[in-house]
Coordinates of C-alpha atoms and ligand atoms in Angstrom, one line a residue:
Chain A
M30 CA -14.7 -25.6 21.5
S31 CA -13.5 -29.1 20.7
S32 CA -9.7 -29.4 20.1
Y33 CA -9.5 -32.6 18.1
Y34 CA -9.8 -32.6 14.4
D35 CA -9.4 -35.4 11.8
S36 CA -7.3 -33.0 9.8
A37 CA -5.8 -29.5 10.4
V38 CA -4.8 -27.5 7.4
I39 CA -2.2 -24.7 7.8
G40 CA -2.6 -22.0 5.1
A41 CA -5.7 -20.9 3.3
G42 CA -4.2 -20.3 -0.2
P43 CA -5.3 -22.4 -3.2
A44 CA -3.7 -25.5 -1.8
G45 CA -5.2 -25.3 1.7
L46 CA -8.6 -24.2 0.5
A47 CA -8.8 -27.1 -2.0
A48 CA -7.6 -29.7 0.5
A49 CA -9.9 -28.5 3.3
S50 CA -13.0 -28.3 1.0
R51 CA -12.4 -31.7 -0.3
M52 CA -11.8 -33.3 3.1
A53 CA -14.9 -31.6 4.6
E54 CA -16.9 -32.7 1.6
L55 CA -15.8 -36.3 2.4
G56 CA -17.1 -35.9 5.9
L57 CA -14.0 -35.2 7.9
K58 CA -13.8 -32.8 10.7
V59 CA -11.4 -30.1 9.4
L60 CA -9.8 -27.0 10.9
V61 CA -8.1 -24.4 8.7
L62 CA -5.7 -21.9 10.2
D63 CA -4.2 -18.9 8.4
E64 CA -2.5 -15.9 9.8
Q65 CA -4.1 -13.6 7.2
P66 CA -7.4 -11.8 8.0
R67 CA -9.0 -13.4 4.9
P68 CA -8.8 -16.6 2.9
G69 CA -7.0 -16.7 -0.5
G70 CA -3.3 -17.0 0.3
Q71 CA -0.9 -14.9 -1.7
I72 CA -2.4 -15.1 -5.2
Y73 CA -6.1 -14.7 -4.2
R74 CA -5.4 -12.2 -1.5
N75 CA -8.6 -10.2 -0.6
V76 CA -10.4 -11.5 -3.7
E77 CA -13.7 -11.6 -1.9
N78 CA -13.6 -7.8 -1.4
A79 CA -11.9 -6.9 -4.7
S80 CA -13.5 -4.1 -6.6
P81 CA -14.7 -4.8 -10.2
A82 CA -11.8 -2.7 -11.5
T83 CA -9.3 -4.8 -9.6
L84 CA -10.9 -8.0 -10.8
Q85 CA -10.8 -6.7 -14.3
L86 CA -7.2 -5.8 -14.1
M87 CA -6.0 -9.0 -12.5
G88 CA -8.0 -11.1 -14.8
E89 CA -9.3 -14.7 -14.7
D90 CA -6.2 -15.9 -12.8
Y91 CA -7.3 -13.9 -9.8
R92 CA -11.0 -14.3 -10.2
R93 CA -10.7 -18.0 -9.9
G94 CA -10.1 -17.5 -6.2
L95 CA -13.8 -16.5 -5.8
D96 CA -15.0 -20.0 -6.8
L97 CA -12.5 -21.6 -4.6
I98 CA -13.5 -19.6 -1.6
K99 CA -17.2 -20.0 -2.3
R100 CA -16.7 -23.8 -2.3
F101 CA -14.7 -23.6 0.9
N102 CA -17.4 -21.4 2.6
H103 CA -20.1 -23.9 1.7
S104 CA -18.1 -26.8 3.2
S105 CA -18.2 -27.7 6.8
A106 CA -14.5 -26.9 7.3
H107 CA -13.9 -24.7 10.4
Y108 CA -11.8 -21.7 9.5
E109 CA -9.9 -19.4 11.8
S110 CA -8.4 -16.3 10.3
N111 CA -5.6 -14.3 12.0
A112 CA -4.4 -17.6 13.4
M113 CA -0.6 -17.8 13.3
V114 CA 0.8 -21.3 13.8
W115 CA 4.0 -21.1 15.9
Q116 CA 4.5 -24.7 16.8
T117 CA 3.7 -28.1 15.3
S118 CA 4.9 -31.6 15.8
S119 CA 4.5 -34.7 13.8
D120 CA 2.3 -36.3 16.5
G121 CA -0.4 -33.9 15.4
R122 CA -0.1 -31.1 18.0
I123 CA -0.5 -27.6 16.7
C124 CA -0.1 -24.4 18.7
Y125 CA -1.3 -21.1 17.3
S126 CA -1.8 -17.5 18.3
R127 CA -5.0 -15.7 17.6
N128 CA -6.1 -12.3 19.0
R129 CA -3.1 -12.5 21.4
K130 CA -4.2 -15.8 22.9
S131 CA -2.5 -19.1 22.2
R132 CA -4.2 -22.4 22.0
E133 CA -3.2 -26.0 21.4
I134 CA -5.2 -28.4 19.3
K135 CA -4.6 -31.9 18.1
A136 CA -5.2 -33.3 14.6
G137 CA -5.0 -36.8 13.1
H138 CA -3.4 -35.3 10.0
I139 CA -1.6 -32.1 9.4
V140 CA -1.7 -30.6 5.9
V141 CA 1.0 -27.9 5.6
A142 CA -0.1 -25.5 2.8
T143 CA 2.1 -22.5 3.8
G144 CA 3.0 -21.5 0.3
A145 CA 6.1 -19.7 -1.0
M146 CA 7.9 -16.4 -0.6
E147 CA 10.0 -14.3 -2.9
R148 CA 13.6 -15.3 -3.0
P149 CA 15.5 -12.8 -0.9
C150 CA 18.6 -11.6 -2.8
P151 CA 20.9 -9.2 -1.0
I152 CA 22.0 -6.4 -3.4
P153 CA 23.6 -3.3 -2.0
G154 CA 20.9 -1.0 -0.6
W155 CA 18.1 -3.6 -0.6
N156 CA 17.3 -2.6 3.0
L157 CA 16.8 1.0 2.2
P158 CA 13.2 2.4 2.7
G159 CA 11.7 2.5 -0.8
V160 CA 13.0 -1.0 -1.9
M161 CA 10.4 -3.7 -1.8
G162 CA 9.5 -7.0 -3.2
A163 CA 7.5 -6.9 -6.5
G164 CA 5.2 -9.3 -4.8
A165 CA 4.8 -6.8 -2.0
A166 CA 3.5 -4.2 -4.5
N167 CA 1.2 -6.9 -5.9
N168 CA -0.1 -7.6 -2.4
L169 CA -0.7 -3.9 -1.7
A170 CA -2.7 -3.6 -4.9
K171 CA -4.9 -6.5 -4.0
E172 CA -5.3 -5.8 -0.3
A173 CA -5.6 -2.0 -0.2
G174 CA -6.0 -0.8 -3.8
L175 CA -2.6 1.0 -3.7
T176 CA -0.6 1.9 -6.8
P177 CA 3.0 3.2 -6.8
S178 CA 2.9 7.0 -7.4
G179 CA 6.4 8.1 -8.1
R180 CA 9.0 6.8 -10.5
V181 CA 9.5 3.0 -10.2
V182 CA 12.3 0.7 -11.3
L183 CA 11.6 -3.1 -11.5
A184 CA 14.6 -5.3 -11.2
G185 CA 15.6 -9.0 -11.0
S186 CA 14.3 -12.1 -12.7
G187 CA 11.3 -14.3 -13.2
P188 CA 7.8 -14.3 -14.7
L189 CA 6.3 -12.6 -11.7
L190 CA 8.6 -9.6 -12.3
L191 CA 7.2 -9.2 -15.8
L192 CA 3.7 -9.8 -14.7
E193 CA 4.0 -7.0 -12.1
A194 CA 5.6 -4.8 -14.8
S195 CA 2.7 -5.4 -17.2
L196 CA 0.1 -4.7 -14.5
L197 CA 1.8 -1.4 -13.5
I198 CA 2.0 -0.4 -17.2
E199 CA -1.7 -1.0 -17.6
K200 CA -2.3 1.2 -14.6
G201 CA -0.2 4.0 -16.1
V202 CA 2.5 3.9 -13.5
E203 CA 5.7 5.8 -14.4
I204 CA 8.3 3.2 -14.8
A205 CA 11.9 4.4 -15.3
A206 CA 13.3 1.0 -16.3
I207 CA 13.0 -2.7 -16.2
L208 CA 16.3 -4.3 -15.3
E209 CA 16.4 -8.0 -15.8
T210 CA 19.3 -10.1 -14.6
T211 CA 18.1 -13.0 -16.8
P212 CA 20.6 -13.8 -19.5
K213 CA 19.9 -12.4 -23.0
L214 CA 19.8 -15.8 -24.6
P215 CA 18.4 -18.8 -22.7
S216 CA 20.6 -21.8 -22.1
P217 CA 20.6 -24.6 -24.8
N218 CA 18.8 -26.8 -22.2
T219 CA 15.8 -24.6 -22.8
L220 CA 15.1 -26.3 -26.1
V221 CA 14.3 -29.7 -24.7
H222 CA 11.6 -28.1 -22.6
L223 CA 10.1 -26.1 -25.4
I224 CA 8.3 -29.0 -27.0
P225 CA 6.1 -30.0 -24.1
A226 CA 5.4 -26.3 -23.5
L227 CA 4.1 -25.9 -27.0
R228 CA 1.2 -28.2 -26.1
R229 CA -0.1 -25.4 -23.8
T230 CA -0.7 -22.6 -26.3
D231 CA -3.0 -20.9 -23.8
F232 CA -0.1 -20.5 -21.4
L233 CA 2.3 -19.3 -24.1
A234 CA -0.3 -16.8 -25.4
K235 CA -0.6 -15.3 -21.9
G236 CA 3.2 -14.9 -21.6
L237 CA 3.5 -13.3 -25.0
K238 CA 0.7 -10.9 -24.2
M239 CA 2.7 -9.8 -21.1
V240 CA 5.9 -9.4 -23.1
R241 CA 4.0 -7.4 -25.8
T242 CA 2.5 -5.0 -23.2
I243 CA 6.0 -4.3 -22.0
K244 CA 7.4 -3.9 -25.5
K245 CA 4.6 -1.6 -26.7
S246 CA 5.0 0.7 -23.7
G247 CA 8.5 1.6 -24.9
I248 CA 9.9 1.4 -21.4
L249 CA 13.6 1.0 -21.2
H250 CA 14.1 -2.8 -20.7
H251 CA 17.7 -4.1 -20.2
K252 CA 18.5 -7.8 -19.9
A253 CA 21.5 -9.5 -18.5
V254 CA 22.2 -6.6 -16.1
T255 CA 24.8 -7.0 -13.4
K256 CA 26.0 -5.0 -10.4
L257 CA 22.5 -4.0 -9.4
R258 CA 22.4 -1.5 -6.5
A259 CA 20.0 0.7 -4.7
V260 CA 21.5 4.0 -3.6
G261 CA 20.3 6.5 -1.1
G262 CA 20.7 7.9 2.5
D263 CA 17.6 7.5 4.5
R264 CA 15.6 6.3 1.5
L265 CA 16.1 5.2 -2.0
K266 CA 17.3 7.9 -4.5
R267 CA 18.7 6.0 -7.4
V268 CA 19.1 2.6 -8.9
E269 CA 22.3 1.7 -10.6
A270 CA 23.3 -1.3 -12.7
V271 CA 25.7 -2.3 -15.5
A272 CA 23.9 -3.1 -18.8
N273 CA 25.7 -3.8 -22.1
G274 CA 29.0 -3.0 -20.4
K275 CA 27.9 0.5 -19.3
T276 CA 26.8 1.8 -16.0
V277 CA 23.2 3.0 -16.1
A278 CA 21.5 5.0 -13.3
F279 CA 17.9 5.9 -12.7
E280 CA 16.4 8.3 -10.2
A281 CA 13.5 6.4 -8.5
E282 CA 11.3 6.5 -5.5
L283 CA 10.5 2.8 -5.5
L284 CA 12.6 -0.2 -6.5
L285 CA 10.6 -3.4 -6.8
L286 CA 12.9 -6.5 -6.6
H287 CA 12.0 -10.0 -7.6
F288 CA 14.2 -13.0 -7.9
G289 CA 11.7 -15.8 -8.2
V290 CA 9.8 -17.7 -5.6
I291 CA 10.9 -20.4 -3.2
P292 CA 9.0 -22.7 -0.8
S293 CA 8.4 -21.5 2.8
T294 CA 9.9 -24.4 4.7
H295 CA 10.0 -23.3 8.3
L296 CA 7.1 -25.6 9.4
F297 CA 8.6 -28.6 7.7
R298 CA 11.9 -28.0 9.2
L299 CA 10.3 -27.5 12.6
M300 CA 8.7 -30.9 12.3
G301 CA 11.8 -32.6 11.2
C302 CA 10.6 -33.4 7.7
T303 CA 13.3 -34.8 5.4
M304 CA 14.3 -32.0 3.1
E305 CA 15.9 -32.2 -0.4
Y306 CA 17.7 -29.5 -2.4
N307 CA 16.6 -28.6 -5.9
D308 CA 19.9 -27.8 -7.5
R309 CA 18.5 -26.0 -10.6
Q310 CA 16.0 -23.8 -8.8
R311 CA 18.3 -23.6 -5.8
Y312 CA 15.8 -24.1 -3.0
W313 CA 15.0 -26.7 -0.3
Y314 CA 11.7 -28.6 -0.3
P315 CA 10.2 -31.4 1.8
V316 CA 10.5 -34.9 0.3
C317 CA 7.0 -36.4 -0.2
D318 CA 5.2 -39.1 -2.2
S319 CA 2.7 -38.4 -5.0
W320 CA -0.1 -37.7 -2.4
G321 CA 2.1 -35.2 -0.6
R322 CA 2.9 -37.4 2.4
T323 CA 6.2 -36.4 4.0
N324 CA 8.4 -38.9 5.9
H325 CA 5.9 -38.5 8.7
E326 CA 2.9 -40.7 8.1
N327 CA 0.3 -38.1 9.1
V328 CA 2.0 -34.9 7.8
F329 CA 1.3 -33.8 4.3
A330 CA 3.1 -31.1 2.2
T331 CA 1.0 -29.4 -0.5
G332 CA 1.0 -26.3 -2.7
D333 CA 4.0 -24.2 -3.5
G334 CA 5.5 -25.1 -0.1
S335 CA 6.2 -28.5 -1.4
G336 CA 7.9 -27.2 -4.6
V337 CA 7.0 -24.1 -6.6
R338 CA 4.6 -24.9 -9.4
G339 CA 2.0 -22.1 -9.3
A340 CA -1.5 -21.6 -8.0
L341 CA -3.4 -24.2 -10.1
A342 CA -0.9 -27.0 -9.3
A343 CA -1.2 -25.9 -5.7
E344 CA -5.0 -26.5 -5.9
Y345 CA -4.6 -29.9 -7.5
K346 CA -2.0 -31.0 -5.0
G347 CA -4.3 -30.0 -2.2
E348 CA -7.0 -32.2 -3.7
L349 CA -4.7 -35.2 -3.9
A350 CA -3.6 -34.9 -0.2
A351 CA -7.2 -34.6 0.8
L352 CA -8.2 -37.8 -1.1
E353 CA -5.4 -39.8 0.5
I354 CA -6.3 -38.5 4.0
G355 CA -10.0 -39.4 3.3
H356 CA -8.7 -42.9 2.4
C357 CA -6.6 -43.2 5.5
C358 CA -9.6 -42.2 7.7
G359 CA -11.5 -45.0 6.2
I360 CA -14.0 -42.9 4.2
I361 CA -13.1 -44.0 0.7
P362 CA -11.5 -47.2 -0.4
H363 CA -8.3 -47.0 -2.3
Y364 CA -9.9 -47.7 -5.7
E365 CA -12.3 -44.8 -5.2
R366 CA -9.4 -42.6 -4.1
D367 CA -7.5 -43.5 -7.3
E368 CA -10.5 -43.0 -9.5
L369 CA -11.1 -39.5 -8.1
A370 CA -7.4 -38.7 -8.3
S371 CA -7.0 -39.7 -11.9
P372 CA -8.5 -36.6 -13.6
I373 CA -6.8 -34.4 -11.0
R374 CA -3.4 -36.0 -11.9
A375 CA -4.2 -35.4 -15.6
M376 CA -4.8 -31.7 -14.9
L377 CA -1.7 -31.5 -12.8
Y378 CA 0.3 -33.0 -15.6
S379 CA -1.1 -30.6 -18.2
D380 CA -0.6 -27.6 -15.9
N381 CA 3.0 -28.6 -15.5
L382 CA 3.9 -28.9 -19.2
P383 CA 5.3 -25.4 -19.6
R384 CA 6.9 -25.2 -16.1
P385 CA 10.3 -26.7 -16.9
L386 CA 10.7 -24.2 -19.8
V387 CA 9.9 -21.3 -17.5
D388 CA 12.1 -22.7 -14.7
E389 CA 15.0 -23.1 -17.1
I390 CA 14.7 -19.6 -18.6
Y391 CA 14.6 -18.0 -15.2
A392 CA 16.9 -20.4 -13.3
P393 CA 18.8 -18.5 -10.7
A394 CA 22.5 -18.0 -11.1
A395 CA 24.5 -20.4 -9.0
G396 CA 27.0 -19.2 -6.4
A397 CA 27.4 -16.0 -4.5
H398 CA 30.3 -14.3 -6.2
F399 CA 28.2 -11.3 -7.1
F400 CA 27.3 -10.5 -3.5
E401 CA 29.4 -7.6 -2.2
D402 CA 31.1 -7.6 1.1
E403 CA 29.5 -4.4 2.4
T404 CA 25.9 -5.5 1.6
V405 CA 23.8 -6.2 4.7
L406 CA 22.8 -9.8 4.5
C407 CA 20.9 -10.2 7.8
R408 CA 18.6 -7.2 8.3
C409 CA 17.5 -8.2 11.8
E410 CA 21.0 -8.3 13.2
N411 CA 22.8 -6.1 10.7
V412 CA 25.3 -8.7 9.6
T413 CA 27.1 -8.2 6.2
V414 CA 28.1 -10.5 3.5
G415 CA 31.7 -9.7 4.4
D416 CA 31.1 -10.8 8.1
V417 CA 30.0 -14.2 6.9
R418 CA 32.8 -14.6 4.5
K419 CA 35.3 -13.8 7.3
A420 CA 33.7 -16.4 9.5
V421 CA 34.1 -19.0 6.8
K422 CA 37.7 -18.0 6.1
E423 CA 38.3 -18.7 9.8
G424 CA 37.2 -22.2 9.3
V425 CA 33.4 -22.3 10.0
R426 CA 31.7 -24.6 7.6
N427 CA 28.0 -25.0 8.6
V428 CA 25.3 -22.3 8.4
N429 CA 24.3 -22.9 12.1
E430 CA 27.9 -22.4 13.2
V431 CA 28.1 -19.2 11.1
K432 CA 24.9 -18.1 12.9
I433 CA 26.4 -18.5 16.3
V434 CA 29.6 -16.7 15.3
T435 CA 28.0 -13.8 13.4
R436 CA 24.4 -13.7 14.7
C437 CA 23.3 -14.0 11.1
G438 CA 19.7 -15.5 11.2
M439 CA 19.3 -14.9 14.9
G440 CA 16.7 -12.1 14.6
P441 CA 12.9 -12.2 14.7
C442 CA 12.6 -13.4 11.1
Q443 CA 14.5 -16.6 12.0
G444 CA 16.6 -16.5 8.9
R445 CA 13.7 -16.2 6.4
M446 CA 15.3 -13.2 4.7
C447 CA 19.0 -14.2 5.0
G448 CA 19.0 -18.0 5.1
P449 CA 19.0 -18.8 1.3
A450 CA 21.8 -16.3 0.5
L451 CA 23.7 -17.2 3.6
A452 CA 23.9 -20.8 2.4
E453 CA 25.1 -19.7 -1.0
I454 CA 27.8 -17.5 0.5
V455 CA 29.1 -20.2 2.9
A456 CA 29.1 -22.8 0.1
A457 CA 30.9 -20.6 -2.4
E458 CA 33.5 -19.5 0.2
A459 CA 34.1 -23.0 1.4
K460 CA 34.2 -24.2 -2.2
T461 CA 31.4 -26.8 -1.7
E462 CA 27.8 -27.3 -2.5
V463 CA 24.8 -25.6 -0.8
E464 CA 23.6 -29.0 0.2
Q465 CA 26.7 -29.5 2.2
V466 CA 26.5 -26.5 4.5
G467 CA 23.2 -27.4 6.2
L468 CA 20.0 -25.6 6.8
L469 CA 19.4 -23.1 9.6
T470 CA 17.7 -24.9 12.6
V471 CA 14.2 -23.7 13.2
R472 CA 12.9 -23.5 16.8
P473 CA 9.5 -22.7 18.2
P474 CA 7.9 -20.3 18.4
L475 CA 8.1 -19.9 14.6
K476 CA 7.4 -16.2 15.1
P477 CA 8.0 -14.2 18.3
I478 CA 5.0 -14.1 20.6
P479 CA 4.9 -12.6 24.1
L480 CA 6.0 -15.0 26.8
G481 CA 2.9 -14.2 28.8
E482 CA 0.8 -15.6 26.0
V483 CA 2.6 -19.0 26.2
A484 CA 2.3 -19.0 30.0
E485 CA -1.5 -18.5 29.8
M486 CA -2.1 -21.0 27.1
E487 CA -4.9 -23.5 27.4
L488 CA -3.3 -27.0 27.5
E489 CA -6.4 -29.1 27.4
L490 CA -4.8 -32.2 25.9
G491 CA -2.1 -33.1 28.4
S492 CA -2.0 -36.8 29.2
Q493 CA -5.6 -37.6 28.8
E494 CA -5.5 -38.2 25.1
Q495 CA -6.7 -41.6 24.0
A496 CA -4.3 -44.2 22.6
D497 CA -4.9 -44.6 18.9
L498 CA -5.0 -48.4 18.6
F499 CA -5.8 -48.4 14.9
K500 CA -3.1 -46.1 13.8
N501 CA -1.0 -48.8 12.1
M502 CA -4.0 -50.4 10.4
R503 CA -4.9 -47.4 8.3
K504 CA -2.5 -47.7 5.5
Chain B
M24 CA 5.3 6.4 -2.9
F25 CA 1.8 5.0 -3.2
K26 CA -1.6 6.4 -4.0
R27 CA -5.0 4.9 -3.5
D28 CA -6.9 3.8 -6.6
Q29 CA -10.0 5.8 -7.4
H30 CA -12.3 2.9 -7.0
T31 CA -11.4 2.3 -3.4
D32 CA -13.5 4.0 -0.8
N33 CA -12.0 2.8 2.5
E34 CA -13.4 4.9 5.3
N35 CA -10.9 6.6 7.5
V36 CA -10.3 5.5 11.1
A37 CA -8.8 7.7 13.9
V38 CA -5.7 6.2 15.5
I39 CA -3.0 7.5 17.8
L40 CA 0.1 7.4 15.8
D41 CA 3.3 8.2 17.7
G42 CA 1.3 10.1 20.2
E43 CA -0.8 12.1 17.8
T44 CA -4.4 11.5 16.8
T45 CA -4.2 10.7 13.1
N46 CA -6.8 9.8 10.4
L47 CA -5.7 6.8 8.3
P48 CA -7.6 4.7 5.7
G49 CA -9.3 1.7 7.2
N50 CA -10.1 -1.8 6.0
M51 CA -6.4 -2.7 5.3
S52 CA -3.3 -3.6 7.3
V53 CA -1.6 -1.0 9.4
A54 CA 1.4 -1.2 7.1
A55 CA -0.7 -0.6 3.9
S56 CA -2.6 2.2 5.6
L57 CA 0.6 4.0 6.6
L58 CA 2.2 3.5 3.1
S59 CA -0.9 5.0 1.5
E60 CA -0.3 8.2 3.4
G61 CA 3.4 8.3 2.4
R62 CA 4.5 7.3 5.9
I63 CA 7.0 4.8 4.7
V64 CA 9.3 4.4 7.7
A65 CA 8.1 1.6 10.0
K66 CA 10.8 1.5 12.6
I67 CA 14.4 2.3 13.3
S68 CA 16.4 -0.9 13.1
P69 CA 17.7 -1.7 16.7
A70 CA 20.8 -3.3 15.1
S71 CA 21.8 -0.7 12.5
K72 CA 20.0 2.3 13.9
K73 CA 18.8 3.1 10.4
P74 CA 15.2 3.5 9.2
C75 CA 13.4 0.5 7.7
S76 CA 10.3 0.3 5.6
P77 CA 8.0 -2.7 4.9
H78 CA 9.7 -5.0 2.4
C79 CA 7.5 -8.1 1.9
L80 CA 4.0 -7.2 3.0
M81 CA 3.4 -10.9 3.8
G82 CA 4.7 -11.4 7.2
V83 CA 8.2 -12.7 6.3
C84 CA 10.8 -9.9 6.7
Y85 CA 9.9 -8.2 10.0
E86 CA 10.9 -4.8 8.6
C87 CA 7.4 -3.5 9.6
L88 CA 7.7 -4.4 13.3
M89 CA 6.1 -1.7 15.4
E90 CA 4.3 -1.4 18.7
I91 CA 0.6 -1.8 18.2
D92 CA -1.7 -1.6 21.2
G93 CA 1.3 -2.2 23.5
V94 CA 2.7 -5.2 21.7
K95 CA 5.4 -5.4 19.0
Q96 CA 3.6 -6.7 15.9
Q97 CA 4.1 -7.0 12.2
A98 CA 2.2 -4.1 10.8
C99 CA 1.5 -5.9 7.6
M100 CA -0.3 -8.7 9.4
V101 CA -2.6 -6.6 11.6
E102 CA -5.7 -4.8 10.3
I103 CA -5.9 -1.2 11.3
Q104 CA -8.8 -0.4 13.8
E105 CA -10.4 2.7 15.1
G106 CA -8.6 3.8 18.3
M107 CA -5.5 1.8 17.9
V108 CA -2.3 3.1 19.5
I109 CA 0.6 2.7 17.2
N110 CA 4.1 3.6 18.1
R111 CA 6.9 3.5 15.6
R112 CA 9.5 5.0 18.0
L113 CA 11.3 7.0 15.2
G114 CA 13.0 9.2 17.7
T115 CA 14.2 12.4 16.1
M116 CA 14.0 11.2 12.6
E117 CA 11.8 13.3 10.3
E118 CA 9.6 11.8 7.7
D119 CA 9.1 13.6 4.4
Ligands
LIG17 C1 4.1 -12.1 -2.6 C2 3.6 -13.0 -3.7 C3 2.8 -12.6 -4.7 C4 2.3 -13.5 -5.7 N1 1.5 -13.1 -6.7 C5 1.1 -13.9 -7.7 C6 0.3 -13.5 -8.7 O1 -0.1 -12.3 -8.8 N2 0.0 -14.4 -9.7 C7 0.5 -15.7 -9.7 O2 0.1 -16.5 -10.6 N3 1.2 -16.1 -8.7 C8 1.6 -15.3 -7.7 N4 2.4 -15.7 -6.7 C9 2.7 -17.2 -6.6 C10 1.5 -17.8 -5.9 O3 1.4 -17.2 -4.6 C11 1.5 -19.2 -5.6 O4 1.7 -20.0 -6.8 C12 0.2 -19.7 -4.9 O5 -0.3 -18.8 -4.1 C13 0.6 -20.9 -4.1 O6 -0.5 -21.3 -3.3 P1 -0.4 -22.0 -1.9 O7 -1.7 -22.4 -1.5 O8 0.7 -23.1 -2.0 O9 0.2 -20.9 -0.9 P2 -0.2 -19.4 -0.6 O10 -1.1 -18.9 -1.5 O11 1.1 -18.7 -0.4 O12 -0.9 -19.6 0.8 C14 -0.2 -19.9 2.0 C15 -1.0 -19.4 3.2 O13 -0.4 -19.9 4.4 C16 -0.4 -18.9 5.3 N5 0.6 -19.2 6.3 C17 2.0 -19.3 6.1 N6 2.6 -19.6 7.3 C18 1.7 -19.6 8.2 C19 1.7 -19.9 9.6 N7 2.8 -20.1 10.3 N8 0.5 -19.8 10.3 C20 -0.7 -19.6 9.7 N9 -0.7 -19.3 8.4 C21 0.4 -19.4 7.6 C22 -0.2 -17.6 4.6 O14 -0.8 -16.5 5.3 C23 -1.0 -17.8 3.3 O15 -2.3 -17.4 3.3 C24 2.8 -14.8 -5.6 C25 3.7 -15.3 -4.6 C26 4.1 -14.4 -3.7 C27 5.1 -14.9 -2.6
LIG18 S1 6.5 -6.1 5.6 FE1 7.6 -7.9 5.8 S2 6.9 -8.7 7.7 FE2 5.6 -7.0 7.4

């Protein structure tokens, strides 16, 4: 098998699928790697095998994945499933593990389309068995046709929380309560964003339908709740919170948490991409130009990983990166690239009209004052919020130093589950901004793999690779 | 905690779970398959010694880490197969 590609795409969600299809259609030699067994990413997970009932329930927003995958399957892009990328560098080298064998390939361009994850938010008891992400329940429905069977509480904030609630209601799941941490009244800033959003009546209608489903169900729905906690011994027994000044408690078997979605940035950080902090949404994202090019000439960021804007935007951004790469490879001249890009940019613009409104309504609360000292922050190493606060009180000011002192972020998840809250806590304690306390350093392998696998790796590239004499002439 | 929707007809596969031959639904991840049978505990945390269950189902949290065919793997990222040997090493903990 050849190990050189014009372009390698990491991630087969809407962004990666669109980018890969377009590049292959332009005639490039494309490789797509995704650690999941099937294409589709998070939103279109398992859509190829979805039953008619699931397709019906999830609606057009899910079914769209079928068209995308069909186009991808028709293209000449080479796809490897179950392929976990654990090392990449900006010179185009990629190492990945598949069926317990690791391999290195080289690509002229790397398109990182690794998507987003749910924002991990440490509340007391969030590590109890029976507490899960709302997105996790969504994944189980798509992947395995599973529906929660006992009493469920949904808690947190964000449109995906309400989407999951409305899906569960339609399936007849017993929901004890929906506990939103979102304020009762949106901030005055919301008004400015309302006008552009009004131009997308289709979007607003969808949102209203969701809210109506929840209202009609009569399920207890509190807003502006605080002091959310999961209580239990070896598994979840009860969910508690403070709503309208009173403590409320609900017996439950399953607590689904959701606090919005943030970009997955490990690969960008590994490659030394310049990162920027979005102060309103409180997440880091890679800096890139309007085609998705990062500070590295040949590395592109696309989809939700480059900033969370949803599945359609992910697809459009994938197309744009593909056109630019097609241009850089000398397949299309710049005027053709721009002409092809123009309708895509228009769709991207229109898709984004309601986004600032939604982002503003569900903007995460700043700071970390509501995290409690006893709460486990780092699951892997069992480090509490209090342990981190203590380290900061002793003078540590950077998240990487806190990591050394407390082991927070040192486990197998490499800080994916604790990193964002860790930074909030360090910043709040040190009375500074999240941007000032650094980002956890990411090292290969991105996910633990057996040492033997690395030792046996085929390293076919070595020193015999050809010099790329035209590299600087391709702009 | 979870039930399978009526319209799904995933054939069972026989695996060796914690030393015992067990039939579990196939055509899904090991984590989903175990959850569908009410087996919610995936591992005992080596750090806290407390039971953990899958949290993200997308390969991020590592709460589903278990030994599958001799290698520690994320159960939510591995498809269950006939004959798999799965060890959660729950020790004396009882599952209800
Ligand atoms: C759990 C979850 C559920 C969601 N459900 C919905 C929903 O129901 N409706 C909705 O509108 N939006 C949903 N979203 C938001 C939606 O996922 C995104 O808007 C959209 O999927 C973004 O597309 P993408 O192509 O950027 O990334 P994704 O769709 O996330 O695809 C990224 C892909 O990259 C792969 N990947 C990541 N890292 C690696 C690696 N190191 N090696 C190999 N492959 C890797 C992943 O396996 C994944 O397939 C959900 C998000 C999450 C996190
Ligand atoms: S459930 Fe989170 S990694 Fe498997």
